[in-house]
PDB file of N, CA and C in Angstrom:
ATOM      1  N   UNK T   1     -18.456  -4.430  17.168  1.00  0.00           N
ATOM      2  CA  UNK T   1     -17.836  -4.623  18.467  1.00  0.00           C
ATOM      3  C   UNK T   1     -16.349  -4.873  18.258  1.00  0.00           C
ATOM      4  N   UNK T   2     -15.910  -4.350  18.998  1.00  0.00           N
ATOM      5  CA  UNK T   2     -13.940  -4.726  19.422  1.00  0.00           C
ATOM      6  C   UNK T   2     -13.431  -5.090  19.999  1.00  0.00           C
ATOM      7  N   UNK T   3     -12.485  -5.957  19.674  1.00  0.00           N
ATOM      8  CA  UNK T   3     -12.148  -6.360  21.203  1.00  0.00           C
ATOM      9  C   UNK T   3     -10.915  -5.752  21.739  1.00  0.00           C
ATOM     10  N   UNK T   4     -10.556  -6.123  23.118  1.00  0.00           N
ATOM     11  CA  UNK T   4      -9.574  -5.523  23.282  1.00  0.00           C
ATOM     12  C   UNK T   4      -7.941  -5.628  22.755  1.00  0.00           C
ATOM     13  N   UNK T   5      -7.000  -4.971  21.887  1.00  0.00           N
ATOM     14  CA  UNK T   5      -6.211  -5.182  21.265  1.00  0.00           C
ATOM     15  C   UNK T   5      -4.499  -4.532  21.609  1.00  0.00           C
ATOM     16  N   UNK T   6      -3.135  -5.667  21.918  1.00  0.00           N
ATOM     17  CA  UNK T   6      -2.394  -4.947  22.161  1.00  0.00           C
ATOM     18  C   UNK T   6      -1.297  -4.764  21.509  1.00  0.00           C
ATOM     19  N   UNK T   7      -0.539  -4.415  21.468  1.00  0.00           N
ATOM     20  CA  UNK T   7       0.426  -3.954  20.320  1.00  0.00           C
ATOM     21  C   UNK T   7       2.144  -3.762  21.159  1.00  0.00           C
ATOM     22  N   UNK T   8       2.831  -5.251  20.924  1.00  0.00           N
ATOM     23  CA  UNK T   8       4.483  -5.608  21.369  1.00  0.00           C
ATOM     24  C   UNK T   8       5.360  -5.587  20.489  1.00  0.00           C
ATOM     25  N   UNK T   9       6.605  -5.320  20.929  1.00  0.00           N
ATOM     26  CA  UNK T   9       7.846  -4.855  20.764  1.00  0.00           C
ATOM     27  C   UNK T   9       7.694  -6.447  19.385  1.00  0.00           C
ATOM     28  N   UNK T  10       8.355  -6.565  18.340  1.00  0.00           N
ATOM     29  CA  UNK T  10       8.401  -7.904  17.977  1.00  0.00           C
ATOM     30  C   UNK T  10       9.722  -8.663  18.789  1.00  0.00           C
ATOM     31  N   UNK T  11       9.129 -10.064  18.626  1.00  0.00           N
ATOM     32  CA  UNK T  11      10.177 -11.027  18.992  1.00  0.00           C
ATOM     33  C   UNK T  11      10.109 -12.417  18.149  1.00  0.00           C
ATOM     34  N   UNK T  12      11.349 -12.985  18.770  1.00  0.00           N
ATOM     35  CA  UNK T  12      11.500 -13.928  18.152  1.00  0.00           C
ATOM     36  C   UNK T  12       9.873 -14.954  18.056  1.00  0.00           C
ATOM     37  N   UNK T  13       9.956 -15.832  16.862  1.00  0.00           N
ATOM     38  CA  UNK T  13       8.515 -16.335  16.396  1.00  0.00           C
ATOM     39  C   UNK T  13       8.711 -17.776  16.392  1.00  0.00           C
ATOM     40  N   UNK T  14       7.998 -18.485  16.905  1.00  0.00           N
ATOM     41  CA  UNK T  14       8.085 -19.795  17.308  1.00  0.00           C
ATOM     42  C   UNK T  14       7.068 -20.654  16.174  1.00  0.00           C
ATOM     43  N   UNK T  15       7.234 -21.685  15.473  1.00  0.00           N
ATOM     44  CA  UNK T  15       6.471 -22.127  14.622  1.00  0.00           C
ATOM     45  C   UNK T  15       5.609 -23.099  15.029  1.00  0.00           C
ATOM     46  N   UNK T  16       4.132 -22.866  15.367  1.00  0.00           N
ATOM     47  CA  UNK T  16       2.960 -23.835  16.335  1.00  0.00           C
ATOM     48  C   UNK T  16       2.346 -24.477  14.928  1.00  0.00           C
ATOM     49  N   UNK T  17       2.344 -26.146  15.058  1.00  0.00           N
ATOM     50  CA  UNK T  17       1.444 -26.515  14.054  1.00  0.00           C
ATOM     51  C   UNK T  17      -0.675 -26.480  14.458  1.00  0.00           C
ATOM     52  N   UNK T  18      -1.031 -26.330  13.684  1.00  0.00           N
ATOM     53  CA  UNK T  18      -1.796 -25.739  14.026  1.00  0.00           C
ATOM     54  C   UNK T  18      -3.171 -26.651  14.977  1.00  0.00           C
ATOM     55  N   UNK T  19      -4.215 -26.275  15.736  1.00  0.00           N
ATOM     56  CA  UNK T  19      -4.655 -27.000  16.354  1.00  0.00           C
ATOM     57  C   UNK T  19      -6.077 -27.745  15.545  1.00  0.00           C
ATOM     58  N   UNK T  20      -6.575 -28.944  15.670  1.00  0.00           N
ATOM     59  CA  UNK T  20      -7.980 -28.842  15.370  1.00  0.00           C
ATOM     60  C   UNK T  20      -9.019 -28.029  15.188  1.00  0.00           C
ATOM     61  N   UNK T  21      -9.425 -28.353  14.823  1.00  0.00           N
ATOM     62  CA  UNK T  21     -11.179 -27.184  15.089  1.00  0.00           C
ATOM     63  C   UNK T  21     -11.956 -27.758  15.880  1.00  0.00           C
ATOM     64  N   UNK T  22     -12.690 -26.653  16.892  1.00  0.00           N
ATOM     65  CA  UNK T  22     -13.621 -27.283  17.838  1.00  0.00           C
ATOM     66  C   UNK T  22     -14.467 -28.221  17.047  1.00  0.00           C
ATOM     67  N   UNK T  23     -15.605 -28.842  17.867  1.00  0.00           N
ATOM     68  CA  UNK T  23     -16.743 -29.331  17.561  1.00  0.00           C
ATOM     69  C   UNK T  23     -17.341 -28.391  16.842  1.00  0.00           C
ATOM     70  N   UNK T  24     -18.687 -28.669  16.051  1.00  0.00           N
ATOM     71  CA  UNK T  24     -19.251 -27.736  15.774  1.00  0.00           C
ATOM     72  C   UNK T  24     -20.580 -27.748  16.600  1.00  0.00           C
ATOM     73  N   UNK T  25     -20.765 -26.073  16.720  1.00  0.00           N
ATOM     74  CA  UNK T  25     -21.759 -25.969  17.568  1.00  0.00           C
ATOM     75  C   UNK T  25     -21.268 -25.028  18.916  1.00  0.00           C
ATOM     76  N   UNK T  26     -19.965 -25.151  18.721  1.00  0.00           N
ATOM     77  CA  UNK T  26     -18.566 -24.600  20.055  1.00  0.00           C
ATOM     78  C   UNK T  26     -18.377 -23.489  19.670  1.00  0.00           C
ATOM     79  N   UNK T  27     -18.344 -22.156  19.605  1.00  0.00           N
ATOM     80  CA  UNK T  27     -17.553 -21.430  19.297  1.00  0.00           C
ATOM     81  C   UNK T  27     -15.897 -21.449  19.460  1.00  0.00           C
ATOM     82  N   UNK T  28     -15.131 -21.041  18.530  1.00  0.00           N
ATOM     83  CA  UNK T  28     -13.682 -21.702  18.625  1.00  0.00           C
ATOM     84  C   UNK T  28     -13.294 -19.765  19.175  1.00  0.00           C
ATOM     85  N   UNK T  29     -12.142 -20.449  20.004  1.00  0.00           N
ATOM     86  CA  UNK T  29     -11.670 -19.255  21.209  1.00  0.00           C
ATOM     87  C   UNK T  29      -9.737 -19.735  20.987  1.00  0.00           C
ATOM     88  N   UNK T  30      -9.352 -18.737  21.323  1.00  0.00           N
ATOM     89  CA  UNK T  30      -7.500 -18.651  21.547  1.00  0.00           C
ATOM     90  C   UNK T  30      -7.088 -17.209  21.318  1.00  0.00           C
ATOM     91  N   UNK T  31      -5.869 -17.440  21.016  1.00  0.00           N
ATOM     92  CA  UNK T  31      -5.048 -16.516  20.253  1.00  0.00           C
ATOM     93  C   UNK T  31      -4.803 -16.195  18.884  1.00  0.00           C
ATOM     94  N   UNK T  32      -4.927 -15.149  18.219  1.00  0.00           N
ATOM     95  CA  UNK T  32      -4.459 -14.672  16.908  1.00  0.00           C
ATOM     96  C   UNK T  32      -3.409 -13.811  17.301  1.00  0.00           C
ATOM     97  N   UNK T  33      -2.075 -14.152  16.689  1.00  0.00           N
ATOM     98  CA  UNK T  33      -0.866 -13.506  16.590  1.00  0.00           C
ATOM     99  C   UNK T  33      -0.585 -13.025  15.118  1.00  0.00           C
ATOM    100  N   UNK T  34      -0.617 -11.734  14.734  1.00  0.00           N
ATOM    101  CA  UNK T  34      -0.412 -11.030  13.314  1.00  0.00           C
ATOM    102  C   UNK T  34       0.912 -10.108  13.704  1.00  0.00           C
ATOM    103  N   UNK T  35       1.763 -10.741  12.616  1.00  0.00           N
ATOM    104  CA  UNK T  35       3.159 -10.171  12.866  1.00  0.00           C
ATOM    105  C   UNK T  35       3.585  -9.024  11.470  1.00  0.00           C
ATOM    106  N   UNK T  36       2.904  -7.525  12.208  1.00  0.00           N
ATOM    107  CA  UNK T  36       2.646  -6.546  10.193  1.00  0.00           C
ATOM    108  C   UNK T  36       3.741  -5.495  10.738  1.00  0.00           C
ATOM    109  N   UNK T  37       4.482  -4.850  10.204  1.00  0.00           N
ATOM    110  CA  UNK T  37       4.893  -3.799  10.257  1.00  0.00           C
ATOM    111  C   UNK T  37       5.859  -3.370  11.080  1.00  0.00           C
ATOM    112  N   UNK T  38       6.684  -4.977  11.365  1.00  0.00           N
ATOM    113  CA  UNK T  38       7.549  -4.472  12.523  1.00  0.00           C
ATOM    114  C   UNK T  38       6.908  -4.547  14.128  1.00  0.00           C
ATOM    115  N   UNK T  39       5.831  -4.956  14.212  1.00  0.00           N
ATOM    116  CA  UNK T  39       5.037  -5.178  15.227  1.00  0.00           C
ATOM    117  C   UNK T  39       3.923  -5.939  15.667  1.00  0.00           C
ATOM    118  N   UNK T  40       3.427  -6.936  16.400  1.00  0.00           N
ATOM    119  CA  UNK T  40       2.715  -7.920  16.829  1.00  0.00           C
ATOM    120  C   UNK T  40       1.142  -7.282  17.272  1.00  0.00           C
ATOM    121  N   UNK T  41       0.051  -8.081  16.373  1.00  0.00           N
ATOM    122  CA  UNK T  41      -0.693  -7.970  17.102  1.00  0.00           C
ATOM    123  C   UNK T  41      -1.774  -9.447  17.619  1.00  0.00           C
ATOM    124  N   UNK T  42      -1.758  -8.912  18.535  1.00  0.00           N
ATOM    125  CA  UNK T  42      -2.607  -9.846  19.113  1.00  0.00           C
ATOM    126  C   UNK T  42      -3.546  -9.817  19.519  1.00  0.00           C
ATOM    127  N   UNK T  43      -4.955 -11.084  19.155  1.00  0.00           N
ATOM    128  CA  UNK T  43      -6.448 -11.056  19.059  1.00  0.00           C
ATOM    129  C   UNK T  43      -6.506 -12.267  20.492  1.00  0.00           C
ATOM    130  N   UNK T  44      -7.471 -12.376  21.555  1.00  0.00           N
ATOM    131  CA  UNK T  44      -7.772 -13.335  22.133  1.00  0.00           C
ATOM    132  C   UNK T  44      -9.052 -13.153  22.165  1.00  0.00           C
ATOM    133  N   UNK T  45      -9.444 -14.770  22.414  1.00  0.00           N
ATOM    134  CA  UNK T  45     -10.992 -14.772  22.456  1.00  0.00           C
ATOM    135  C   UNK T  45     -11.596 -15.498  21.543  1.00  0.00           C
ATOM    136  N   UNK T  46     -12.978 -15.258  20.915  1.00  0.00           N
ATOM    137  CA  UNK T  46     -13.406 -15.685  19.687  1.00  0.00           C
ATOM    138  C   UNK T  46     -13.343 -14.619  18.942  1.00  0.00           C
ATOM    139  N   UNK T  47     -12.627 -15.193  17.827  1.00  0.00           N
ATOM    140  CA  UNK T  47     -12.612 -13.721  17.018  1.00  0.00           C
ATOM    141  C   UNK T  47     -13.037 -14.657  15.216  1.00  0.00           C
ATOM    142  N   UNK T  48     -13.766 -13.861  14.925  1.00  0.00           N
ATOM    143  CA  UNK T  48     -14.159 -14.524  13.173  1.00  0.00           C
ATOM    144  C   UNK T  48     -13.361 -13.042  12.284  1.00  0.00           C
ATOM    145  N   UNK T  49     -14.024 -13.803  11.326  1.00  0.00           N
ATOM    146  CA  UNK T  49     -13.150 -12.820  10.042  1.00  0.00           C
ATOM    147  C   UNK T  49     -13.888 -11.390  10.043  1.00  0.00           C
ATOM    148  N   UNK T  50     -14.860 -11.425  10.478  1.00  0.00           N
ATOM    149  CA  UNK T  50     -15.222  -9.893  10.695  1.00  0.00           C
ATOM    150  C   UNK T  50     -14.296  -8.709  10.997  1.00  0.00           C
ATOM    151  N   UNK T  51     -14.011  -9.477  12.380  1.00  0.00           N
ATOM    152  CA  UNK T  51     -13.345  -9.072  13.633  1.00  0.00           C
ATOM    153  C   UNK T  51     -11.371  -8.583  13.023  1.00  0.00           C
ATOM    154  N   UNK T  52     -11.052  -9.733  12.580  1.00  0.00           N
ATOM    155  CA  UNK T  52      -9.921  -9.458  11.802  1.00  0.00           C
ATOM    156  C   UNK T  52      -9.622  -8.646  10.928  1.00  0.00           C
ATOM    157  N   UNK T  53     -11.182  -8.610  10.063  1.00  0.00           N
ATOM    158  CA  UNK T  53     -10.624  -7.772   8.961  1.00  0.00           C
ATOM    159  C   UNK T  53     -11.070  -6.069   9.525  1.00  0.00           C
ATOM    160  N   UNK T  54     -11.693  -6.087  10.533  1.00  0.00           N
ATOM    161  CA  UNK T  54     -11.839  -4.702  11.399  1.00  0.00           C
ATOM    162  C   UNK T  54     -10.480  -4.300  12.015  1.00  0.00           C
ATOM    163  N   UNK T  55     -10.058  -4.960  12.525  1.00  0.00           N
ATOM    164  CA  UNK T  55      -8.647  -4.741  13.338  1.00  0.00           C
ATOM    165  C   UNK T  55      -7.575  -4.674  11.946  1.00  0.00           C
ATOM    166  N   UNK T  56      -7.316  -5.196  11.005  1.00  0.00           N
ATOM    167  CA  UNK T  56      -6.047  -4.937   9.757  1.00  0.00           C
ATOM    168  C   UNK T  56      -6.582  -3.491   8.895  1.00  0.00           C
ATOM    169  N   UNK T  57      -8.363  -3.386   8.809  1.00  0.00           N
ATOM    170  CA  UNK T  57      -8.302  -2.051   8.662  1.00  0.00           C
ATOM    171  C   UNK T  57      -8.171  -0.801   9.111  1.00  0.00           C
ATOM    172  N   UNK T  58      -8.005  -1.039  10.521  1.00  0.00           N
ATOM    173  CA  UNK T  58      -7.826  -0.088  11.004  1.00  0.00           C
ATOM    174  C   UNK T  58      -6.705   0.195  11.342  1.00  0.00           C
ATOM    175  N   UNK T  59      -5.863  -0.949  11.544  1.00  0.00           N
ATOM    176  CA  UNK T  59      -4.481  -0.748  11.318  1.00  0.00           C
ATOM    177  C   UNK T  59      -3.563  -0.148  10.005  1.00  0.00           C
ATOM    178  N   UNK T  60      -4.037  -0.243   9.223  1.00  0.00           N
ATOM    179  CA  UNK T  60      -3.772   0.367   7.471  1.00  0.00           C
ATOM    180  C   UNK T  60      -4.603   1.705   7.795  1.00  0.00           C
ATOM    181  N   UNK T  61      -5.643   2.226   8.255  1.00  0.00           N
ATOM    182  CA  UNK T  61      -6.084   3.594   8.717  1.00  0.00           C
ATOM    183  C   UNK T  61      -4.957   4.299   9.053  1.00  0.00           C
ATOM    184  N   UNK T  62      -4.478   3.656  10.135  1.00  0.00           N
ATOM    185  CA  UNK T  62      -3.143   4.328  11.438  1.00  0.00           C
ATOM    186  C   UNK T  62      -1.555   4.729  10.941  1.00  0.00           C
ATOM    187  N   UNK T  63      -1.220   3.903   9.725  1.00  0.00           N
ATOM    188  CA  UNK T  63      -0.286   3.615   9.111  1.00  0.00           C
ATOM    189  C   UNK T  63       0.105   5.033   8.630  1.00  0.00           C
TER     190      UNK T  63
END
């Protein structure tokens, strides 16, 4: 499954320390911001390492 994925101009990058981890038992949900190639991508939702490493390969596919 995929989720939906969009792809911005880059900009300036703001440094967020990072948040807790849910409870467990929660699925943990937000934003993933990946800044590759001159360009931003961004994950919302729950996303695990599956999911990530589906979206950077397919981005290295496109390249």
């Amino acid at each position: 499954m995929l989720l939906p994925v969009s792809i911005e101009a880059p900009q300036e990058v703001d440094v967020v320390a990072p948040t807790p981890a849910p409870p467990a038992g929660r699925p943990a949900t937000g934003t993933i911001e990946i800044d590759i190639g001159g360009s931003r991508v961004r994950l919302r939702g729950v996303v695990d390492d599956a999911t990530v490493r589906c979206v950077l390969q397919s981005l290295r596919g496109a390249a």
